[in-house]
Short mmCIF file of C-alpha atoms in Angstrom, two decimals:
data_model
loop_
_atom_site.label_atom_id
_atom_site.label_comp_id
_atom_site.label_asym_id
_atom_site.label_seq_id
_atom_site.Cartn_x
_atom_site.Cartn_y
_atom_site.Cartn_z
CA MET U 149 32.93 -105.47 93.35
CA ASP U 150 32.84 -106.58 96.95
CA LYS U 151 33.31 -104.23 99.88
CA ILE U 152 34.82 -104.76 103.34
CA VAL U 153 34.68 -102.30 106.22
CA ILE U 154 37.62 -102.26 108.61
CA CYS U 155 38.90 -100.27 111.60
CA SER U 156 42.63 -99.71 111.86
CA ALA U 157 45.07 -98.01 114.23
CA VAL U 158 47.93 -95.64 113.56
CA MET U 159 49.99 -96.68 116.55
CA LEU U 160 52.91 -94.34 117.23
CA ALA U 161 55.88 -94.86 119.53
CA PRO U 162 57.09 -91.78 121.49
CA GLU U 163 59.86 -91.15 118.91
CA GLY U 164 57.32 -91.21 116.10
CA ASP U 165 57.85 -94.70 114.64
CA LEU U 166 54.76 -96.35 113.19
CA LEU U 167 53.63 -99.91 114.02
CA MET U 168 52.81 -102.01 110.95
CA VAL U 169 51.76 -105.63 110.54
CA ARG U 170 51.95 -108.19 107.76
CA LYS U 171 49.42 -111.01 107.42
CA LYS U 172 50.44 -114.59 106.73
CA GLY U 173 50.68 -115.14 102.97
CA SER U 174 50.89 -111.40 102.16
CA SER U 175 53.85 -109.24 101.17
CA TYR U 176 52.02 -106.01 102.15
CA PHE U 177 52.45 -104.18 105.42
CA GLN U 178 49.29 -102.63 106.83
CA LEU U 179 47.89 -101.03 109.93
CA PRO U 180 46.79 -103.29 112.80
CA GLY U 181 43.05 -103.75 112.94
CA GLY U 182 40.41 -105.69 111.10
CA LYS U 183 36.89 -106.14 109.83
CA VAL U 184 33.95 -104.63 111.68
CA GLY U 185 31.96 -107.34 113.47
CA LEU U 186 28.22 -107.66 113.47
CA GLU U 187 26.57 -105.51 116.14
CA GLU U 188 29.93 -103.93 117.03
CA SER U 189 30.73 -100.25 117.00
CA ARG U 190 33.85 -99.22 115.16
CA GLU U 191 35.63 -98.54 118.43
CA GLN U 192 34.63 -101.97 119.81
CA THR U 193 36.01 -103.53 116.60
CA LEU U 194 39.35 -101.86 116.95
CA ILE U 195 39.66 -102.70 120.62
CA ARG U 196 38.86 -106.36 119.89
CA GLU U 197 41.21 -106.62 116.91
CA LEU U 198 44.17 -105.10 118.80
CA LYS U 199 43.57 -107.58 121.60
CA GLU U 200 43.39 -110.58 119.18
CA GLU U 201 46.29 -109.57 116.91
CA LEU U 202 48.72 -107.95 119.32
CA ARG U 203 47.51 -108.90 122.82
CA TYR U 204 47.25 -105.16 123.43
CA ASP U 205 44.56 -103.75 125.71
CA VAL U 206 43.35 -100.27 124.80
CA SER U 207 40.32 -98.34 125.98
CA SER U 208 38.07 -96.10 123.93
CA MET U 209 39.54 -93.13 125.84
CA GLU U 210 42.95 -93.80 124.31
CA ILE U 211 41.86 -93.77 120.64
CA SER U 212 41.08 -90.76 118.43
CA PHE U 213 39.29 -91.00 115.09
CA ILE U 214 41.38 -89.33 112.38
CA GLY U 215 39.43 -90.14 109.23
CA SER U 216 38.22 -92.71 106.69
CA HIS U 217 39.39 -93.75 103.29
CA SER U 218 38.24 -96.12 100.50
CA THR U 219 40.64 -97.94 98.19
CA GLN U 220 41.36 -101.27 96.51
CA ALA U 221 42.09 -104.09 98.96
CA VAL U 222 45.51 -105.68 98.52
CA ASN U 223 44.73 -109.16 99.84
CA GLU U 224 41.24 -109.68 98.42
CA VAL U 225 40.58 -109.69 94.67
CA ASN U 226 37.89 -107.31 93.26
CA THR U 227 37.32 -105.83 96.69
CA VAL U 228 37.14 -102.25 97.94
CA VAL U 229 38.18 -101.65 101.55
CA VAL U 230 36.60 -98.81 103.51
CA GLY U 231 38.86 -98.03 106.45
CA TYR U 232 38.09 -96.06 109.54
CA ILE U 233 41.41 -94.96 111.01
CA TYR U 234 42.16 -94.14 114.63
CA LEU U 235 45.27 -92.69 116.28
CA ILE U 236 46.90 -94.24 119.36
CA LYS U 237 49.95 -92.45 120.80
CA LEU U 238 51.77 -94.91 123.02
CA ALA U 239 53.51 -93.67 126.15
CA GLU U 240 56.32 -96.19 125.57
CA ARG U 241 57.48 -98.43 122.76
CA HIS U 242 56.20 -102.01 123.06
CA ALA U 243 57.79 -105.17 121.68
CA PHE U 244 54.69 -106.72 120.03
CA GLU U 245 54.51 -110.31 118.85
CA PRO U 246 52.27 -111.49 115.99
CA TYR U 247 49.15 -113.49 116.87
CA GLU U 248 46.12 -114.77 114.96
CA GLU U 249 46.58 -114.26 111.20
CA LEU U 250 49.71 -112.11 111.52
CA GLU U 251 53.14 -113.15 110.30
CA GLU U 252 55.12 -110.06 111.25
CA VAL U 253 54.87 -106.98 113.46
CA LEU U 254 57.45 -104.20 113.22
CA TRP U 255 58.16 -100.59 113.95
CA ILE U 256 58.87 -98.49 110.84
CA SER U 257 60.76 -95.20 111.06
CA ARG U 258 60.55 -92.23 108.77
CA ALA U 259 64.12 -93.09 107.69
CA ASP U 260 63.31 -96.60 106.41
CA TRP U 261 59.67 -96.55 105.28
CA GLN U 262 60.61 -97.03 101.62
CA SER U 263 62.09 -100.48 102.43
CA TYR U 264 58.57 -101.95 102.79
CA GLN U 265 55.63 -102.71 100.51
CA TRP U 266 52.62 -100.79 101.97
CA ALA U 267 48.97 -101.70 101.61
CA HIS U 268 46.96 -99.06 99.68
CA LEU U 269 45.00 -97.80 102.67
CA ALA U 270 48.19 -97.07 104.60
CA SER U 271 50.13 -95.66 101.65
CA GLU U 272 47.33 -93.41 100.40
CA PHE U 273 45.87 -92.11 103.69
CA VAL U 274 48.37 -92.62 106.52
CA LEU U 275 51.81 -92.32 104.91
CA PRO U 276 51.50 -88.68 103.70
CA LYS U 277 50.17 -87.50 107.06
CA TRP U 278 52.81 -89.49 109.03
CA LEU U 279 55.70 -88.27 106.91
CA SER U 280 54.60 -84.63 107.16
CA GLY U 281 54.34 -84.88 110.95
CA ASP U 282 50.57 -84.37 111.12
CA PHE U 283 50.26 -87.05 113.86
CA ASP U 284 53.02 -85.45 115.98
CA ARG U 285 50.90 -82.41 116.76
#
């Protein structure tokens, strides 16, 4: 089985909504972020990926590591994804547009989260913490 290592962001609007993205050709919504580059730190990877995918500039001072999780990748066959997850609490809600390999970017509320098909990493690690309010503290 193959393995990919990624860094992803739990990006929260002030009212608690969660930013999710969907790649072109996929039906799964996932956290923004991507694969760790050669000779990049995890933080550098996340900063680069957010710039490429969302045209969003963030500094290492604005991100907090919240944990890691391994699970089956949804877009790659026979592949395990190891995700390093960081929290970014936004001061204001942004209207992000999809760039690079993204098809869709949207804010999901706690009231409508069940309307979307979630990637395993997000559903197994992030969803329970987000729904319980762990990230609001």
